[in-house]
Coordinates of N, CA and C and ligand atoms in Angstrom, one line a residue:
M1 N 12.6 13.9 12.4 CA 12.8 13.8 10.9 C 13.2 15.1 10.3
N2 N 14.2 15.0 9.4 CA 14.6 16.2 8.6 C 13.6 16.4 7.5
R3 N 14.0 15.8 6.3 CA 13.0 15.8 5.2 C 12.5 14.4 5.0
L4 N 11.3 14.3 4.4 CA 10.9 13.0 3.9 C 11.2 12.9 2.5
I5 N 11.9 11.9 2.1 CA 12.2 11.6 0.7 C 11.2 10.6 0.2
V6 N 10.4 11.0 -0.8 CA 9.4 10.1 -1.4 C 9.9 9.6 -2.7
I7 N 10.1 8.3 -2.8 CA 10.6 7.7 -4.1 C 9.4 7.4 -4.9
G8 N 9.3 8.2 -6.0 CA 8.1 8.1 -6.9 C 7.3 9.3 -6.8
A9 N 7.2 10.1 -7.9 CA 6.5 11.4 -7.8 C 5.2 11.4 -8.7
G10 N 4.7 10.2 -8.9 CA 3.4 10.1 -9.6 C 2.2 10.4 -8.7
G11 N 1.0 10.0 -9.1 CA -0.2 10.3 -8.3 C -0.1 9.6 -6.9
H12 N 0.3 8.4 -6.9 CA 0.4 7.7 -5.6 C 1.4 8.4 -4.6
G13 N 2.6 8.7 -5.2 CA 3.6 9.4 -4.4 C 3.1 10.7 -3.8
R14 N 2.3 11.4 -4.6 CA 1.8 12.7 -4.1 C 0.8 12.5 -2.9
V15 N 0.0 11.4 -3.0 CA -0.9 11.2 -1.8 C -0.1 10.8 -0.6
V16 N 1.0 10.0 -0.8 CA 1.9 9.7 0.3 C 2.5 10.9 0.9
A17 N 2.9 11.9 0.1 CA 3.5 13.1 0.6 C 2.4 13.9 1.4
D18 N 1.2 14.0 0.9 CA 0.1 14.7 1.7 C -0.1 14.0 3.0
A19 N -0.1 12.7 3.0 CA -0.4 11.9 4.2 C 0.6 12.2 5.3
A20 N 1.9 12.4 4.8 CA 3.0 12.6 5.8 C 2.9 13.9 6.5
D21 N 2.3 15.0 5.9 CA 2.2 16.3 6.5 C 3.6 16.7 7.0
H22 N 4.6 16.7 6.2 CA 6.0 17.0 6.5 C 6.7 17.5 5.3
P23 N 7.8 18.3 5.5 CA 8.5 18.7 4.3 C 9.0 17.5 3.4
V24 N 8.7 17.6 2.1 CA 8.9 16.4 1.3 C 9.7 16.8 0.1
V25 N 10.6 15.9 -0.4 CA 11.3 16.0 -1.7 C 11.0 14.7 -2.4
F26 N 11.0 14.7 -3.7 CA 10.8 13.5 -4.5 C 12.0 13.0 -5.3
L27 N 12.2 11.7 -5.4 CA 13.1 11.1 -6.3 C 12.3 10.4 -7.4
D28 N 12.6 10.6 -8.6 CA 11.9 9.9 -9.7 C 12.7 9.9 -10.9
D29 N 12.6 8.9 -11.8 CA 13.4 8.8 -13.0 C 12.9 9.9 -14.0
N30 N 11.7 10.4 -13.8 CA 11.2 11.5 -14.6 C 11.6 12.8 -13.9
L31 N 12.7 13.4 -14.2 CA 13.2 14.6 -13.5 C 12.4 15.8 -13.7
N32 N 11.4 15.8 -14.7 CA 10.6 16.9 -15.0 C 9.4 17.1 -14.1
L33 N 9.1 16.1 -13.3 CA 7.9 16.2 -12.4 C 8.2 17.2 -11.2
E34 N 7.2 17.8 -10.8 CA 7.3 18.9 -9.7 C 8.0 18.3 -8.5
G35 N 8.9 19.0 -7.9 CA 9.5 18.6 -6.6 C 10.6 17.5 -6.7
V36 N 10.9 17.1 -7.9 CA 11.9 16.0 -8.1 C 13.3 16.6 -8.0
I37 N 14.1 16.0 -7.1 CA 15.5 16.6 -7.0 C 16.5 15.6 -7.4
G38 N 16.1 14.4 -7.9 CA 17.1 13.4 -8.5 C 16.4 12.2 -8.8
S39 N 17.1 11.3 -9.4 CA 16.6 10.0 -9.9 C 16.6 9.0 -8.7
I40 N 15.9 7.9 -8.8 CA 15.8 6.9 -7.8 C 17.2 6.4 -7.4
H41 N 18.1 6.2 -8.4 CA 19.4 5.7 -8.2 C 20.3 6.6 -7.4
Q42 N 19.9 7.9 -7.2 CA 20.7 8.8 -6.5 C 20.4 8.9 -5.0
L43 N 19.6 8.0 -4.5 CA 19.1 8.0 -3.1 C 20.3 8.2 -2.1
E44 N 21.3 7.4 -2.3 CA 22.4 7.4 -1.3 C 23.2 8.7 -1.3
E45 N 23.3 9.4 -2.5 CA 24.1 10.6 -2.5 C 23.2 11.8 -2.1
I46 N 21.9 11.7 -2.2 CA 21.0 12.8 -1.9 C 20.6 12.8 -0.4
K47 N 20.5 11.6 0.2 CA 20.0 11.4 1.5 C 21.0 12.1 2.5
E48 N 20.4 12.9 3.4 CA 21.2 13.6 4.5 C 20.8 13.0 5.8
K49 N 21.7 13.2 6.8 CA 21.4 12.7 8.2 C 20.0 13.2 8.6
G50 N 19.2 12.3 9.1 CA 17.9 12.8 9.7 C 16.8 12.6 8.6
D51 N 17.1 12.4 7.4 CA 16.1 12.2 6.3 C 15.4 10.9 6.5
A52 N 14.1 10.8 6.3 CA 13.4 9.6 6.3 C 13.0 9.3 4.8
V53 N 12.9 8.0 4.5 CA 12.6 7.6 3.1 C 11.4 6.7 3.1
V54 N 10.5 7.0 2.1 CA 9.3 6.1 1.9 C 9.2 5.9 0.4
V55 N 8.7 4.7 0.0 CA 8.5 4.4 -1.5 C 7.0 4.7 -1.8
G56 N 6.9 5.7 -2.8 CA 5.5 6.1 -3.2 C 5.2 5.6 -4.6
I57 N 5.4 4.3 -4.8 CA 5.2 3.7 -6.1 C 4.0 2.8 -6.0
G58 N 3.0 2.9 -6.8 CA 1.7 2.2 -6.7 C 1.8 0.7 -7.1
N59 N 2.7 0.4 -8.1 CA 2.8 -1.0 -8.5 C 3.4 -1.8 -7.4
N60 N 2.7 -2.9 -7.0 CA 3.1 -3.7 -5.8 C 4.5 -4.3 -5.9
K61 N 4.7 -4.9 -7.1 CA 6.0 -5.6 -7.2 C 7.2 -4.6 -7.3
K62 N 7.0 -3.6 -8.0 CA 8.0 -2.5 -8.2 C 8.3 -1.9 -6.8
R63 N 7.2 -1.6 -6.1 CA 7.4 -0.9 -4.8 C 8.2 -1.8 -3.8
I64 N 7.9 -3.1 -3.8 CA 8.7 -4.0 -2.9 C 10.1 -4.1 -3.4
E65 N 10.3 -4.1 -4.7 CA 11.7 -4.2 -5.2 C 12.5 -3.0 -4.8
V66 N 11.9 -1.8 -4.9 CA 12.6 -0.6 -4.6 C 12.8 -0.5 -3.1
L67 N 11.8 -0.9 -2.3 CA 11.9 -0.9 -0.9 C 13.1 -1.7 -0.3
Q68 N 13.4 -2.8 -1.0 CA 14.5 -3.7 -0.6 C 15.8 -2.9 -0.5
G69 N 15.9 -1.8 -1.3 CA 17.2 -1.1 -1.3 C 17.1 0.1 -0.3
V70 N 16.1 0.2 0.5 CA 16.0 1.3 1.4 C 16.2 0.8 2.9
D71 N 17.2 1.5 3.5 CA 17.5 1.1 4.9 C 16.4 1.7 5.8
Q72 N 15.8 1.0 6.7 CA 14.8 1.4 7.6 C 13.8 2.4 7.0
P73 N 12.9 2.0 6.1 CA 12.0 2.9 5.5 C 11.0 3.4 6.5
A74 N 10.5 4.6 6.2 CA 9.5 5.2 7.1 C 8.1 4.6 6.9
T75 N 7.3 4.6 7.9 CA 5.9 4.2 7.8 C 5.1 5.4 8.0
I76 N 4.2 5.7 7.0 CA 3.5 7.0 7.0 C 2.0 6.7 7.3
I77 N 1.5 7.4 8.3 CA 0.1 7.2 8.7 C -0.6 8.6 8.8
H78 N -1.6 8.8 8.0 CA -2.4 10.1 7.9 C -3.0 10.3 9.3
K79 N -3.1 11.6 9.7 CA -3.5 11.9 11.0 C -5.0 11.6 11.3
T80 N -5.8 11.3 10.3 CA -7.2 10.9 10.5 C -7.4 9.4 10.5
A81 N -6.3 8.7 10.3 CA -6.5 7.2 10.3 C -6.6 6.8 11.8
V82 N -7.4 5.7 12.0 CA -7.7 5.2 13.3 C -7.1 3.8 13.4
I83 N -6.0 3.7 14.1 CA -5.3 2.4 14.2 C -5.4 1.8 15.6
S84 N -5.9 0.6 15.7 CA -5.9 0.0 17.1 C -4.5 -0.1 17.7
N85 N -4.4 0.1 19.0 CA -3.2 0.0 19.7 C -2.5 -1.4 19.5
S86 N -3.4 -2.4 19.3 CA -2.9 -3.8 19.2 C -2.6 -4.2 17.7
A87 N -2.8 -3.3 16.8 CA -2.5 -3.6 15.4 C -1.1 -3.3 15.1
I88 N -0.5 -3.9 14.1 CA 0.9 -3.7 13.7 C 0.9 -3.3 12.3
I89 N 1.6 -2.2 12.0 CA 1.7 -1.7 10.6 C 3.2 -1.9 10.2
G90 N 3.5 -2.6 9.2 CA 4.9 -2.9 8.8 C 5.7 -1.7 8.3
E91 N 7.0 -1.9 8.2 CA 7.9 -0.9 7.7 C 7.6 -0.5 6.3
G92 N 7.6 0.8 6.0 CA 7.5 1.3 4.6 C 6.0 1.2 4.1
S93 N 5.1 0.9 5.0 CA 3.7 0.9 4.6 C 3.1 2.3 4.8
V94 N 2.0 2.6 4.0 CA 1.4 3.9 4.0 C -0.1 3.7 4.3
V95 N -0.6 4.6 5.2 CA -2.0 4.5 5.6 C -2.6 5.9 5.4
F96 N -3.6 5.9 4.5 CA -4.1 7.2 4.1 C -5.3 7.7 4.9
A97 N -5.9 8.8 4.5 CA -7.0 9.5 5.3 C -8.2 8.5 5.5
N98 N -8.7 8.6 6.7 CA -9.9 7.9 7.1 C -9.9 6.4 7.0
V99 N -8.7 5.9 7.1 CA -8.6 4.4 7.2 C -8.8 3.9 8.6
A100 N -9.4 2.8 8.8 CA -9.5 2.2 10.2 C -8.9 0.8 10.1
V101 N -8.0 0.5 11.1 CA -7.4 -0.8 11.3 C -7.7 -1.3 12.7
N102 N -8.5 -2.4 12.8 CA -9.0 -2.8 14.1 C -8.1 -3.8 14.8
P103 N -8.4 -4.2 16.1 CA -7.5 -4.9 16.9 C -6.9 -6.1 16.4
Y104 N -5.6 -6.3 16.7 CA -4.8 -7.6 16.4 C -4.6 -7.8 14.9
T105 N -4.8 -6.8 14.1 CA -4.5 -7.0 12.7 C -3.0 -6.7 12.5
V106 N -2.4 -7.5 11.6 CA -1.0 -7.3 11.3 C -0.9 -7.0 9.8
I107 N -0.3 -5.8 9.5 CA -0.1 -5.3 8.1 C 1.4 -5.5 7.8
G108 N 1.7 -6.1 6.7 CA 3.1 -6.4 6.4 C 3.9 -5.1 5.9
N109 N 5.1 -5.3 5.4 CA 5.9 -4.2 4.9 C 5.5 -3.7 3.6
G110 N 5.6 -2.4 3.3 CA 5.4 -1.9 2.0 C 3.9 -2.0 1.5
C111 N 3.0 -2.0 2.4 CA 1.6 -2.1 2.0 C 1.0 -0.7 1.8
I112 N -0.1 -0.6 1.0 CA -0.9 0.6 0.9 C -2.2 0.4 1.4
L113 N -2.6 1.1 2.5 CA -4.0 1.1 2.9 C -4.6 2.4 2.4
N114 N -5.3 2.3 1.3 CA -5.7 3.6 0.6 C -6.9 4.2 1.3
T115 N -7.2 5.4 0.8 CA -8.2 6.3 1.5 C -9.5 5.6 1.8
A116 N -9.9 5.7 3.1 CA -11.2 5.2 3.6 C -11.4 3.7 3.5
S117 N -10.3 3.0 3.4 CA -10.5 1.5 3.5 C -10.5 1.1 4.9
T118 N -11.2 -0.1 5.2 CA -11.3 -0.5 6.6 C -10.8 -2.0 6.6
I119 N -10.0 -2.3 7.7 CA -9.5 -3.6 7.9 C -9.9 -4.0 9.3
D120 N -10.7 -5.0 9.4 CA -11.3 -5.4 10.7 C -10.3 -6.2 11.5
H121 N -10.8 -6.8 12.6 CA -9.9 -7.4 13.6 C -9.2 -8.6 13.1
D122 N -8.0 -8.9 13.6 CA -7.3 -10.2 13.4 C -7.0 -10.5 11.9
C123 N -6.9 -9.5 11.1 CA -6.5 -9.8 9.7 C -5.0 -9.9 9.6
I124 N -4.5 -10.6 8.6 CA -3.0 -10.7 8.4 C -2.8 -10.3 6.9
L125 N -2.1 -9.3 6.6 CA -1.7 -8.9 5.2 C -0.2 -9.1 5.1
G126 N 0.2 -9.7 4.0 CA 1.6 -9.9 3.7 C 2.2 -8.6 3.2
S127 N 3.4 -8.7 2.6 CA 4.1 -7.5 2.1 C 3.6 -7.1 0.8
G128 N 3.6 -5.8 0.5 CA 3.3 -5.3 -0.8 C 1.8 -5.4 -1.2
V129 N 1.0 -5.5 -0.2 CA -0.5 -5.6 -0.5 C -1.0 -4.2 -0.6
H130 N -2.0 -4.0 -1.5 CA -2.7 -2.7 -1.7 C -4.2 -2.9 -1.5
I131 N -4.7 -2.2 -0.5 CA -6.2 -2.2 -0.3 C -6.6 -0.8 -0.8
S132 N -7.4 -0.8 -1.9 CA -7.7 0.4 -2.6 C -8.8 1.2 -1.8
P133 N -9.0 2.5 -2.3 CA -10.0 3.3 -1.6 C -11.3 2.7 -1.4
G134 N -11.9 2.8 -0.2 CA -13.2 2.4 0.0 C -13.4 0.9 0.0
A135 N -12.3 0.1 0.0 CA -12.4 -1.4 0.1 C -12.5 -1.8 1.6
H136 N -13.2 -2.9 1.8 CA -13.4 -3.3 3.2 C -13.1 -4.8 3.4
L137 N -12.3 -5.0 4.5 CA -12.0 -6.4 4.8 C -12.7 -6.8 6.2
G138 N -13.4 -7.9 6.2 CA -14.0 -8.3 7.5 C -12.9 -8.9 8.4
G139 N -13.3 -9.4 9.5 CA -12.3 -9.9 10.5 C -11.7 -11.2 10.0
N140 N -10.5 -11.5 10.5 CA -9.8 -12.7 10.2 C -9.5 -13.0 8.7
V141 N -9.4 -12.0 7.9 CA -9.1 -12.1 6.5 C -7.5 -12.2 6.4
I142 N -7.1 -13.1 5.5 CA -5.6 -13.3 5.3 C -5.4 -12.9 3.8
I143 N -4.4 -12.1 3.6 CA -4.1 -11.8 2.2 C -2.6 -11.9 1.9
G144 N -2.2 -12.7 0.9 CA -0.8 -13.0 0.5 C -0.1 -11.8 -0.1
D145 N 1.2 -11.9 -0.2 CA 2.1 -10.8 -0.7 C 1.7 -10.3 -2.1
C146 N 1.8 -9.0 -2.2 CA 1.6 -8.3 -3.5 C 0.2 -8.5 -4.1
S147 N -0.8 -8.8 -3.3 CA -2.2 -8.9 -3.8 C -2.8 -7.5 -3.7
W148 N -3.8 -7.2 -4.6 CA -4.4 -5.9 -4.7 C -5.9 -6.1 -4.7
V149 N -6.5 -5.4 -3.7 CA -8.0 -5.4 -3.6 C -8.4 -4.1 -4.2
G150 N -9.2 -4.2 -5.2 CA -9.6 -3.0 -6.0 C -10.6 -2.1 -5.2
I151 N -10.8 -1.0 -5.8 CA -11.6 0.1 -5.2 C -13.0 -0.4 -4.9
G152 N -13.4 -0.1 -3.7 CA -14.8 -0.5 -3.3 C -15.1 -1.9 -3.1
A153 N -14.1 -2.8 -3.2 CA -14.4 -4.2 -3.1 C -14.6 -4.6 -1.6
S154 N -15.2 -5.7 -1.3 CA -15.4 -6.2 0.0 C -14.9 -7.6 0.1
V155 N -14.3 -8.0 1.3 CA -13.9 -9.3 1.5 C -14.5 -9.8 2.8
K156 N -15.3 -10.9 2.6 CA -16.0 -11.5 3.8 C -15.1 -11.9 4.9
H157 N -15.5 -11.9 6.1 CA -14.7 -12.3 7.3 C -14.2 -13.7 7.1
G158 N -13.0 -14.0 7.5 CA -12.5 -15.4 7.4 C -11.9 -15.9 6.1
V159 N -12.0 -15.0 5.1 CA -11.6 -15.5 3.7 C -10.1 -15.4 3.6
T160 N -9.4 -16.3 2.9 CA -8.0 -16.2 2.6 C -7.8 -16.0 1.1
I161 N -7.0 -14.9 0.9 CA -6.7 -14.6 -0.5 C -5.2 -14.8 -0.7
G162 N -4.8 -15.5 -1.8 CA -3.4 -15.9 -2.0 C -2.5 -14.7 -2.4
K163 N -1.3 -15.1 -2.9 CA -0.4 -14.0 -3.3 C -0.7 -13.6 -4.7
N164 N -0.3 -12.4 -5.1 CA -0.4 -11.8 -6.4 C -1.8 -12.0 -7.0
V165 N -2.8 -11.8 -6.2 CA -4.2 -11.8 -6.6 C -4.7 -10.4 -6.9
M166 N -5.5 -10.3 -8.0 CA -6.1 -9.0 -8.3 C -7.6 -9.2 -8.0
V167 N -8.1 -8.4 -7.1 CA -9.6 -8.4 -6.8 C -10.1 -7.2 -7.5
G168 N -11.0 -7.4 -8.5 CA -11.5 -6.2 -9.3 C -12.3 -5.2 -8.5
A169 N -12.4 -4.0 -9.0 CA -13.2 -3.0 -8.3 C -14.6 -3.5 -8.1
G170 N -15.1 -3.2 -6.9 CA -16.5 -3.5 -6.6 C -16.8 -5.0 -6.3
A171 N -15.8 -5.8 -6.3 CA -16.1 -7.3 -6.1 C -16.5 -7.6 -4.7
A172 N -17.2 -8.7 -4.5 CA -17.5 -9.2 -3.1 C -16.9 -10.6 -3.1
V173 N -15.8 -10.7 -2.3 CA -15.1 -12.0 -2.2 C -15.7 -12.7 -1.0
V174 N -16.3 -13.9 -1.3 CA -17.0 -14.6 -0.2 C -16.4 -16.0 0.0
S175 N -15.4 -16.4 -0.8 CA -14.7 -17.6 -0.5 C -13.2 -17.5 -0.9
D176 N -12.4 -18.5 -0.5 CA -10.9 -18.3 -0.6 C -10.5 -18.2 -2.1
I177 N -9.4 -17.5 -2.3 CA -8.9 -17.3 -3.7 C -7.5 -17.8 -3.8
S178 N -7.2 -18.6 -4.8 CA -5.8 -19.1 -4.9 C -4.9 -18.1 -5.5
D179 N -3.6 -18.3 -5.4 CA -2.5 -17.4 -5.9 C -2.7 -17.0 -7.4
G180 N -2.4 -15.8 -7.7 CA -2.1 -15.4 -9.0 C -3.3 -15.1 -9.9
V181 N -4.5 -15.2 -9.4 CA -5.7 -15.0 -10.3 C -6.3 -13.6 -10.1
T182 N -7.1 -13.3 -11.1 CA -7.9 -12.0 -11.1 C -9.4 -12.5 -10.8
V183 N -10.0 -11.9 -9.9 CA -11.4 -12.2 -9.6 C -12.3 -10.9 -9.7
V184 N -13.5 -11.1 -10.3 CA -14.4 -9.9 -10.4 C -15.8 -10.3 -10.0
G185 N -16.6 -9.3 -9.7 CA -18.1 -9.6 -9.6 C -18.6 -9.8 -8.2
V186 N -19.9 -10.0 -8.1 CA -20.6 -10.2 -6.8 C -21.5 -11.5 -7.0
P187 N -21.2 -12.6 -6.4 CA -19.9 -12.9 -5.7 C -18.7 -13.0 -6.6
A188 N -17.5 -12.8 -6.1 CA -16.4 -12.7 -7.0 C -16.1 -14.1 -7.6
K189 N -15.8 -14.1 -8.9 CA -15.5 -15.3 -9.7 C -14.2 -15.1 -10.4
V190 N -13.4 -16.2 -10.7 CA -12.2 -16.0 -11.4 C -12.4 -15.5 -12.9
Q191 N -11.7 -14.4 -13.2 CA -11.9 -13.8 -14.6 C -10.6 -14.2 -15.4
K192 N -9.5 -14.3 -14.7 CA -8.2 -14.5 -15.4 C -7.3 -15.4 -14.5
T193 N -6.6 -16.4 -15.1 CA -5.7 -17.2 -14.2 C -4.2 -16.9 -14.7
Ligands
COA1 C1 -10.4 -6.4 -12.7 C2 -9.5 -5.6 -13.6 C3 -8.1 -5.7 -13.1 C4 -9.6 -6.1 -15.0 O1 -8.8 -5.3 -15.8 P1 -8.6 -5.8 -17.4 O2 -7.9 -7.1 -17.4 O3 -7.9 -4.7 -18.1 O4 -10.0 -6.1 -17.9 P2 -10.9 -5.3 -19.0 O5 -11.1 -3.9 -18.7 O6 -10.2 -5.7 -20.3 O7 -12.3 -6.1 -18.9 C5 -12.4 -7.5 -19.2 C6 -13.8 -7.9 -18.9 O8 -14.0 -7.9 -17.5 C7 -15.0 -6.9 -17.1 N1 -14.6 -6.3 -15.9 C8 -13.4 -5.5 -15.7 N2 -13.3 -5.1 -14.5 C9 -14.4 -5.5 -13.8 C10 -14.9 -5.4 -12.5 N3 -14.2 -4.7 -11.6 N4 -16.0 -6.0 -12.1 C11 -16.8 -6.7 -13.0 N5 -16.4 -6.9 -14.3 C12 -15.2 -6.3 -14.7 C13 -15.2 -6.0 -18.3 O9 -16.5 -5.4 -18.3 C14 -14.9 -6.9 -19.4 O10 -16.0 -7.7 -19.7 P3 -16.4 -8.2 -21.2 O11 -15.3 -9.1 -21.6 O12 -17.7 -8.9 -21.0 O13 -16.5 -6.9 -22.0 C15 -9.9 -4.1 -13.5 O14 -11.0 -3.8 -14.3 C16 -10.2 -3.6 -12.1 O15 -11.3 -3.7 -11.6 N6 -9.1 -2.9 -11.5 C17 -9.2 -2.3 -10.3 C18 -8.6 -1.0 -10.3 C19 -8.7 -0.2 -9.0 O16 -9.4 -0.6 -8.1 N7 -7.9 0.8 -8.9 C20 -7.8 1.6 -7.7 C21 -6.6 2.5 -7.8 S1 -6.3 3.3 -6.3

C-alpha cells in the first residue's frame, strides 16, 4: 500500500486512520480539517497507483452510499483485534482496537466494529452495520443492513435484528426486532417506529 486515503476527516475518520497504522491522507468536503487534501468528489484525480481507500464516515447510509463509488475499498483491522480464522470481514469494513470476532461469523461490507465490541460465533451482519464501543453480540445473532447497535448494548444469542434498526445505548435486546425501529432499555422495547 502507498497511502491510505480516508474519506471523511471527522471523529470516526480519525479513529479509522489510527487503526490503519499507515501513512494517511483525508478527503472531506470541509477542506479546513487537518490533513485534508481535497474534497470527496476529487477521489479519482487524487488517487495514485498503490493508494488504498477506505470510507471513514460514521453515518451508516452515507457511508454505504460513498462506498459504492470506491473501487475495491480497503478493510482496516487494528493490530489488537482478534479475528477468528474462520470469520469473514467484508470489503470496506473497519475493526477497531480490542474487538473480538469469533468463529464462522460473517461481517458484511462497510461495517464498523467499534472499540472493544465483541461478536460471538456464527453471527451474520449485513452491509453498513455499526456495532458501537463496548457492545456485545451473542452467538448466532443476525443483523440487517445499516442497523446500529449503540454503545454498551448487548444482544442475546440467536436474536435477529432487522434493517435500519437503532438499538439505544445500554439496551439489552432479548427478542427479535423488526426493520426500521428504535429500541431502548433492559429488556429493549420499541421507542420509535
Ligand atoms: C436511542 C437514541 C437513538 C434515542 O435518541 P433520541 O431519539 O434523540 O432520543 P432522546 O434523547 O430525545 O430521548 C427520548 C427519550 O428516550 C430516552 N432514551 C434515550 N436514549 C435512551 C437509551 N439509550 N436508553 C434508555 N432510554 C433512552 C430519553 O431518556 C427520553 O426519555 P423521556 O421521553 O422519558 O424523557 C439515543 O439516545 C441513543 O441511545 N443513541 C446511541 C448513541 C451511541 O451509542 N453512540 C455511539 C457512538 S460511537
